[in-house]
Amino acid sequence: MFDNPISSPENEEQRLAALYSYDILGEGLEHELDNLVKLAGQIAHTPIAYVALVDRTEIVIKSAIGFVVQQQKYPRDQDIICQHTMFFDHIFVVENTLTDERLAQHPMVVNDPKIRFYVSAPLTDAEGFALGCLCVLDVVPRELTPQQCQGLETLAIQVIAQLTLKRRNAQLQTQTKRFEEFIDIFTVSPEIHCILDRSGAILFINNAVTHLLQYSVEETIGQSMWSYCHRDDVNRIVYAVEQGLKNKVKQFSIDFRLVSKTGQFKWIGWSMVSKDDRWYCYGRDITETKKVESELIKLSFVASKVNNGVVDQRCP
């Protein structure tokens, strides 16, 4: 019936993957398309207009005016016209279906609604995949001017723009939810998570700063991280960072002390990554570990002295 390009199974799978990426075959989007469908009918002066999307085995009607859609989905084996015309690179116009050998015996022409005028503008996305058609129909023959054809083609582009906008909004919502989940994790984490600018000013810090150092988040934002460091550690930190950056090291592991609001200090084991003029830092409290290490060093020293003493007693 239609001499359109033959789509290979691989190409069809790619086309379907593109269609599914818009997530538009289920509920929703009808209202966003209603105005475009109404405008299509007005441009063509036809009582019937709709958007049809072509799934693997079904034609899905997303928005329709001028007739009551008995069902949202129609089997492709009913030879719905748009599954062929969506592959065209131009608008498809049949001014009188009874005189067109491709459509004269089509069920939509022979049976209700007995279509006599049929137009479909292909819905092709930015990657060149055919998703379906914007269709306008009438039960009497009629003609379209070049301006009307151009108007329908423009509306088809707007339909794709609407689908793309919906997909982008969905992606943005997913990314936003994921970001909020990460923020929630960082906020309640017992370890310190913070972002510093190149000079060390705190741009973001989680609630662990209150638990560990008694400072509120609001008190620390905008302040220099180094102002909370134990003064005996500052030179060592600055030297390590400067040498690392000089040698093009972007990731650091370093231990240093932070002084709390009450004057106590906490040993923090830091992992710090430098990226795009920002420091992304993760710090965990290792104060108890440092105490244990210090005690072990003392015990080792004492043991060494004891051993030396025993040796001295045996040697005249």
Tab-separated table of C-alpha atoms in Angstrom:
chain	number	residue	atom	x	y	z
A	1	MET	CA	0.000	0.000	0.000
A	2	PHE	CA	2.713	2.479	1.036
A	3	ASP	CA	6.147	2.686	-0.493
A	4	ASN	CA	7.983	3.824	2.630
A	5	PRO	CA	11.508	2.838	3.708
A	6	ILE	CA	11.794	-0.635	5.179
A	7	SER	CA	12.929	-0.453	8.803
A	8	SER	CA	15.313	-3.174	9.930
A	9	PRO	CA	14.672	-4.917	13.270
A	10	GLU	CA	17.688	-3.089	14.679
A	11	ASN	CA	16.404	0.295	13.541
A	12	GLU	CA	12.953	-0.491	14.903
A	13	GLU	CA	14.441	-1.318	18.306
A	14	GLN	CA	16.344	1.962	18.276
A	15	ARG	CA	13.166	3.816	17.310
A	16	LEU	CA	11.217	2.179	20.125
A	17	ALA	CA	14.006	2.961	22.608
A	18	ALA	CA	13.760	6.613	21.559
A	19	LEU	CA	9.968	6.550	21.937
A	20	TYR	CA	10.151	4.962	25.384
A	21	SER	CA	12.727	7.507	26.539
A	22	TYR	CA	9.980	10.154	26.475
A	23	ASP	CA	7.781	8.063	28.811
A	24	ILE	CA	4.602	9.285	27.113
A	25	LEU	CA	2.662	6.123	26.325
A	26	GLY	CA	0.988	5.906	29.710
A	27	GLU	CA	-1.123	8.440	31.541
A	28	GLY	CA	-0.513	12.149	31.195
A	29	LEU	CA	0.497	14.700	28.543
A	30	GLU	CA	-2.955	14.756	26.871
A	31	HIS	CA	-3.754	18.196	28.267
A	32	GLU	CA	-0.408	19.613	27.168
A	33	LEU	CA	-1.163	18.485	23.602
A	34	ASP	CA	-4.833	19.480	23.495
A	35	ASN	CA	-4.202	23.067	22.421
A	36	LEU	CA	-1.808	21.989	19.673
A	37	VAL	CA	-4.325	19.434	18.385
A	38	LYS	CA	-7.112	22.029	18.433
A	39	LEU	CA	-4.921	24.461	16.544
A	40	ALA	CA	-4.134	21.770	13.961
A	41	GLY	CA	-7.850	21.311	13.329
A	42	GLN	CA	-8.324	25.055	13.030
A	43	ILE	CA	-5.463	25.438	10.562
A	44	ALA	CA	-6.747	22.638	8.346
A	45	HIS	CA	-10.448	23.538	8.906
A	46	THR	CA	-11.142	19.917	9.825
A	47	PRO	CA	-13.433	18.603	12.581
A	48	ILE	CA	-11.057	15.770	13.535
A	49	ALA	CA	-7.462	15.970	14.773
A	50	TYR	CA	-5.283	13.852	17.017
A	51	VAL	CA	-1.743	12.830	17.948
A	52	ALA	CA	-0.890	9.166	17.373
A	53	LEU	CA	2.245	7.483	18.725
A	54	VAL	CA	3.389	4.173	17.279
A	55	ASP	CA	4.403	1.531	19.806
A	56	ARG	CA	5.673	-1.957	19.023
A	57	THR	CA	2.256	-3.543	18.447
A	58	GLU	CA	-0.152	-0.658	19.082
A	59	ILE	CA	-1.053	2.841	18.000
A	60	VAL	CA	-1.537	5.059	21.057
A	61	ILE	CA	-3.839	8.106	20.763
A	62	LYS	CA	-2.658	10.824	23.158
A	63	SER	CA	-5.028	13.674	22.339
A	64	ALA	CA	-8.050	13.907	20.033
A	65	ILE	CA	-10.811	16.354	19.064
A	66	GLY	CA	-13.828	15.971	16.809
A	67	PHE	CA	-14.682	12.387	17.643
A	68	VAL	CA	-14.938	10.186	20.687
A	69	VAL	CA	-11.981	7.846	20.907
A	70	GLN	CA	-13.478	4.462	21.667
A	71	GLN	CA	-10.156	3.212	22.930
A	72	GLN	CA	-6.768	4.750	23.556
A	73	LYS	CA	-4.859	2.004	21.792
A	74	TYR	CA	-5.385	0.323	18.412
A	75	PRO	CA	-3.540	-2.767	17.144
A	76	ARG	CA	-0.997	-2.045	14.433
A	77	ASP	CA	-2.280	-5.019	12.458
A	78	GLN	CA	-5.368	-2.923	11.660
A	79	ASP	CA	-3.019	-1.126	9.259
A	80	ILE	CA	-3.425	2.300	10.819
A	81	ILE	CA	-2.183	4.780	8.223
A	82	CYS	CA	0.145	6.816	10.408
A	83	GLN	CA	2.439	3.862	11.100
A	84	HIS	CA	3.479	4.167	7.460
A	85	THR	CA	3.401	7.938	6.977
A	86	MET	CA	5.445	8.650	10.115
A	87	PHE	CA	8.534	7.558	8.160
A	88	PHE	CA	7.969	10.171	5.451
A	89	ASP	CA	10.153	13.255	5.427
A	90	HIS	CA	7.196	15.453	4.467
A	91	ILE	CA	3.554	15.994	5.296
A	92	PHE	CA	1.226	13.372	3.781
A	93	VAL	CA	-1.970	14.759	2.201
A	94	VAL	CA	-4.869	12.909	0.580
A	95	GLU	CA	-7.571	15.347	-0.527
A	96	ASN	CA	-10.057	12.620	-1.486
A	97	THR	CA	-9.496	9.137	-0.080
A	98	LEU	CA	-11.960	7.545	-2.537
A	99	THR	CA	-9.721	8.470	-5.471
A	100	ASP	CA	-6.465	7.420	-3.809
A	101	GLU	CA	-5.574	3.804	-4.538
A	102	ARG	CA	-3.643	3.515	-1.272
A	103	LEU	CA	-6.635	4.444	0.890
A	104	ALA	CA	-9.782	3.771	-1.134
A	105	GLN	CA	-10.308	0.360	0.487
A	106	HIS	CA	-8.931	1.236	3.892
A	107	PRO	CA	-11.260	0.366	6.810
A	108	MET	CA	-11.295	3.993	7.987
A	109	VAL	CA	-12.565	4.986	4.549
A	110	VAL	CA	-15.001	2.162	3.865
A	111	ASN	CA	-16.363	1.969	7.414
A	112	ASP	CA	-17.012	4.570	10.097
A	113	PRO	CA	-15.880	7.266	10.389
A	114	LYS	CA	-15.705	7.076	6.535
A	115	ILE	CA	-12.787	9.401	6.159
A	116	ARG	CA	-12.644	11.369	2.899
A	117	PHE	CA	-9.778	13.723	3.744
A	118	TYR	CA	-6.599	12.610	5.497
A	119	VAL	CA	-3.416	14.470	6.459
A	120	SER	CA	-0.577	13.360	8.711
A	121	ALA	CA	2.537	15.301	9.684
A	122	PRO	CA	5.335	13.003	10.926
A	123	LEU	CA	6.594	13.439	14.457
A	124	THR	CA	10.351	13.030	14.152
A	125	ASP	CA	12.615	13.772	17.104
A	126	ALA	CA	15.979	15.526	17.049
A	127	GLU	CA	17.804	12.225	16.559
A	128	GLY	CA	15.706	11.416	13.485
A	129	PHE	CA	13.512	8.745	15.048
A	130	ALA	CA	9.866	8.545	13.930
A	131	LEU	CA	7.548	8.567	16.956
A	132	GLY	CA	4.158	8.921	15.281
A	133	CYS	CA	2.057	11.565	13.528
A	134	LEU	CA	-0.076	14.635	14.023
A	135	CYS	CA	-3.222	13.828	12.029
A	136	VAL	CA	-6.170	15.887	10.756
A	137	LEU	CA	-9.210	14.248	9.100
A	138	ASP	CA	-12.564	15.126	7.600
A	139	VAL	CA	-15.562	13.212	6.318
A	140	VAL	CA	-15.694	15.352	3.173
A	141	PRO	CA	-12.966	15.963	0.567
A	142	ARG	CA	-11.028	19.218	0.859
A	143	GLU	CA	-7.758	20.866	-0.098
A	144	LEU	CA	-4.860	22.392	1.809
A	145	THR	CA	-2.937	25.490	0.838
A	146	PRO	CA	0.877	25.529	1.090
A	147	GLN	CA	0.518	27.839	4.097
A	148	GLN	CA	-1.760	25.338	5.839
A	149	CYS	CA	0.694	22.516	5.164
A	150	GLN	CA	3.515	24.600	6.567
A	151	GLY	CA	1.429	25.425	9.630
A	152	LEU	CA	0.775	21.726	10.325
A	153	GLU	CA	4.455	20.891	9.904
A	154	THR	CA	5.279	23.638	12.390
A	155	LEU	CA	2.758	22.221	14.859
A	156	ALA	CA	4.338	18.777	14.502
A	157	ILE	CA	7.653	20.334	15.528
A	158	GLN	CA	5.916	21.902	18.525
A	159	VAL	CA	4.501	18.522	19.527
A	160	ILE	CA	8.058	17.119	19.563
A	161	ALA	CA	9.163	20.156	21.562
A	162	GLN	CA	6.435	19.418	24.106
A	163	LEU	CA	7.512	15.790	24.379
A	164	THR	CA	11.143	16.844	24.794
A	165	LEU	CA	10.185	19.355	27.475
A	166	LYS	CA	8.296	16.673	29.385
A	167	ARG	CA	11.313	14.354	29.210
A	168	ARG	CA	13.684	17.077	30.386
A	169	ASN	CA	11.381	17.983	33.262
A	170	ALA	CA	11.182	14.336	34.294
A	171	GLN	CA	14.974	14.036	34.145
A	172	LEU	CA	15.345	17.230	36.161
A	173	GLN	CA	12.910	15.962	38.797
A	174	THR	CA	14.845	12.696	39.043
A	175	GLN	CA	18.149	14.525	39.361
A	176	THR	CA	16.693	16.918	41.924
A	177	LYS	CA	15.323	14.046	43.997
A	178	ARG	CA	18.671	12.272	43.832
A	179	PHE	CA	20.471	15.467	44.845
A	180	GLU	CA	18.087	15.990	47.761
A	181	GLU	CA	18.676	12.404	48.889
A	182	PHE	CA	22.425	12.982	48.839
A	183	ILE	CA	21.984	16.201	50.800
A	184	ASP	CA	19.865	14.341	53.354
A	185	ILE	CA	22.556	11.693	53.717
A	186	PHE	CA	25.285	14.310	54.142
A	187	THR	CA	23.183	16.338	56.568
A	188	VAL	CA	22.558	13.507	59.021
A	189	SER	CA	25.960	11.832	58.620
A	190	PRO	CA	28.041	11.743	61.819
A	191	GLU	CA	31.106	12.614	59.729
A	192	ILE	CA	31.856	16.127	58.504
A	193	HIS	CA	31.104	16.800	54.840
A	194	CYS	CA	31.996	20.219	53.541
A	195	ILE	CA	32.823	22.211	50.432
A	196	LEU	CA	35.472	24.931	50.573
A	197	ASP	CA	36.495	27.526	48.045
A	198	ARG	CA	40.138	27.775	47.011
A	199	SER	CA	40.981	30.012	49.977
A	200	GLY	CA	39.375	27.615	52.457
A	201	ALA	CA	36.127	29.509	53.084
A	202	ILE	CA	33.275	27.131	53.995
A	203	LEU	CA	30.574	27.064	51.307
A	204	PHE	CA	28.683	24.049	52.623
A	205	ILE	CA	28.939	21.962	55.780
A	206	ASN	CA	26.639	19.407	57.354
A	207	ASN	CA	25.204	19.154	60.858
A	208	ALA	CA	28.122	17.071	62.098
A	209	VAL	CA	29.959	20.326	62.803
A	210	THR	CA	27.493	20.942	65.636
A	211	HIS	CA	27.867	17.461	67.088
A	212	LEU	CA	31.669	17.489	66.904
A	213	LEU	CA	32.565	21.138	67.464
A	214	GLN	CA	29.404	22.748	68.935
A	215	TYR	CA	29.250	25.326	66.134
A	216	SER	CA	25.998	25.736	64.225
A	217	VAL	CA	26.014	25.398	60.459
A	218	GLU	CA	25.035	29.058	60.152
A	219	GLU	CA	28.020	30.132	62.283
A	220	THR	CA	30.526	28.371	60.061
A	221	ILE	CA	29.236	29.179	56.561
A	222	GLY	CA	31.540	31.762	54.982
A	223	GLN	CA	34.227	31.312	57.636
A	224	SER	CA	37.680	29.953	56.868
A	225	MET	CA	38.177	26.299	57.684
A	226	TRP	CA	41.738	27.079	58.723
A	227	SER	CA	40.488	29.407	61.475
A	228	TYR	CA	39.153	26.333	63.283
A	229	CYS	CA	42.427	24.446	63.007
A	230	HIS	CA	44.737	23.909	65.948
A	231	ARG	CA	47.434	26.539	65.514
A	232	ASP	CA	50.220	23.953	65.813
A	233	ASP	CA	48.842	22.159	62.724
A	234	VAL	CA	48.302	25.094	60.383
A	235	ASN	CA	51.822	25.333	58.954
A	236	ARG	CA	51.964	21.572	58.398
A	237	ILE	CA	48.605	21.612	56.583
A	238	VAL	CA	49.488	24.585	54.383
A	239	TYR	CA	52.847	23.067	53.460
A	240	ALA	CA	51.302	19.672	52.584
A	241	VAL	CA	48.613	21.261	50.435
A	242	GLU	CA	50.972	23.642	48.645
A	243	GLN	CA	53.440	20.847	47.879
A	244	GLY	CA	50.636	18.610	46.679
A	245	LEU	CA	49.178	21.212	44.333
A	246	LYS	CA	52.671	22.063	43.094
A	247	ASN	CA	53.090	18.392	42.156
A	248	LYS	CA	49.599	18.378	40.581
A	249	VAL	CA	48.133	16.161	43.287
A	250	LYS	CA	44.355	16.612	43.433
A	251	GLN	CA	43.475	14.262	46.276
A	252	PHE	CA	44.820	14.448	49.810
A	253	SER	CA	44.556	12.372	52.980
A	254	ILE	CA	45.664	14.291	56.019
A	255	ASP	CA	44.996	14.354	59.774
A	256	PHE	CA	44.749	17.563	61.747
A	257	ARG	CA	43.003	18.957	64.781
A	258	LEU	CA	39.969	21.223	64.888
A	259	VAL	CA	39.239	23.331	67.955
A	260	SER	CA	35.676	23.211	69.275
A	261	LYS	CA	33.613	26.140	70.472
A	262	THR	CA	34.415	25.126	74.062
A	263	GLY	CA	38.166	25.041	73.389
A	264	GLN	CA	38.536	21.284	73.111
A	265	PHE	CA	40.213	19.793	70.074
A	266	LYS	CA	39.200	16.885	67.883
A	267	TRP	CA	41.506	14.939	65.627
A	268	ILE	CA	39.846	14.653	62.206
A	269	GLY	CA	41.016	12.315	59.465
A	270	TRP	CA	40.398	14.120	56.205
A	271	SER	CA	39.989	13.084	52.601
A	272	MET	CA	40.135	16.176	50.404
A	273	VAL	CA	39.673	16.484	46.657
A	274	SER	CA	40.504	19.606	44.664
A	275	LYS	CA	38.267	20.267	41.646
A	276	ASP	CA	37.267	23.439	39.763
A	277	ASP	CA	38.464	25.856	42.465
A	278	ARG	CA	36.641	23.895	45.143
A	279	TRP	CA	37.721	21.575	47.921
A	280	TYR	CA	35.383	18.644	48.534
A	281	CYS	CA	36.148	17.345	52.014
A	282	TYR	CA	35.136	14.369	54.127
A	283	GLY	CA	36.319	14.155	57.712
A	284	ARG	CA	35.781	11.606	60.460
A	285	ASP	CA	36.569	11.880	64.158
A	286	ILE	CA	39.746	9.900	64.921
A	287	THR	CA	40.421	11.427	68.349
A	288	GLU	CA	40.115	8.104	70.174
A	289	THR	CA	42.324	6.415	67.589
A	290	LYS	CA	44.982	9.069	68.120
A	291	LYS	CA	44.773	8.561	71.892
A	292	VAL	CA	45.257	4.816	71.483
A	293	GLU	CA	48.202	5.420	69.136
A	294	SER	CA	49.735	7.804	71.653
A	295	GLU	CA	49.321	5.278	74.471
A	296	LEU	CA	50.869	2.530	72.361
A	297	ILE	CA	53.846	4.766	71.579
A	298	LYS	CA	54.283	5.458	75.289
A	299	LEU	CA	54.040	1.782	76.155
A	300	SER	CA	56.493	0.936	73.414
A	301	PHE	CA	58.896	3.552	74.772
A	302	VAL	CA	58.534	2.232	78.316
A	303	ALA	CA	59.015	-1.341	77.106
A	304	SER	CA	62.133	-0.290	75.278
A	305	LYS	CA	63.538	1.331	78.427
A	306	VAL	CA	62.705	-1.735	80.492
A	307	ASN	CA	64.441	-4.023	78.031
A	308	ASN	CA	67.459	-1.780	77.982
A	309	GLY	CA	67.519	-1.803	81.753
A	310	VAL	CA	67.493	-5.589	81.910
A	311	VAL	CA	70.324	-5.761	79.451
A	312	ASP	CA	72.315	-3.193	81.467
A	313	GLN	CA	71.903	-5.245	84.663
A	314	ARG	CA	73.360	-8.310	83.011
A	315	CYS	CA	76.308	-6.543	81.461
A	316	PRO	CA	79.020	-5.235	83.855
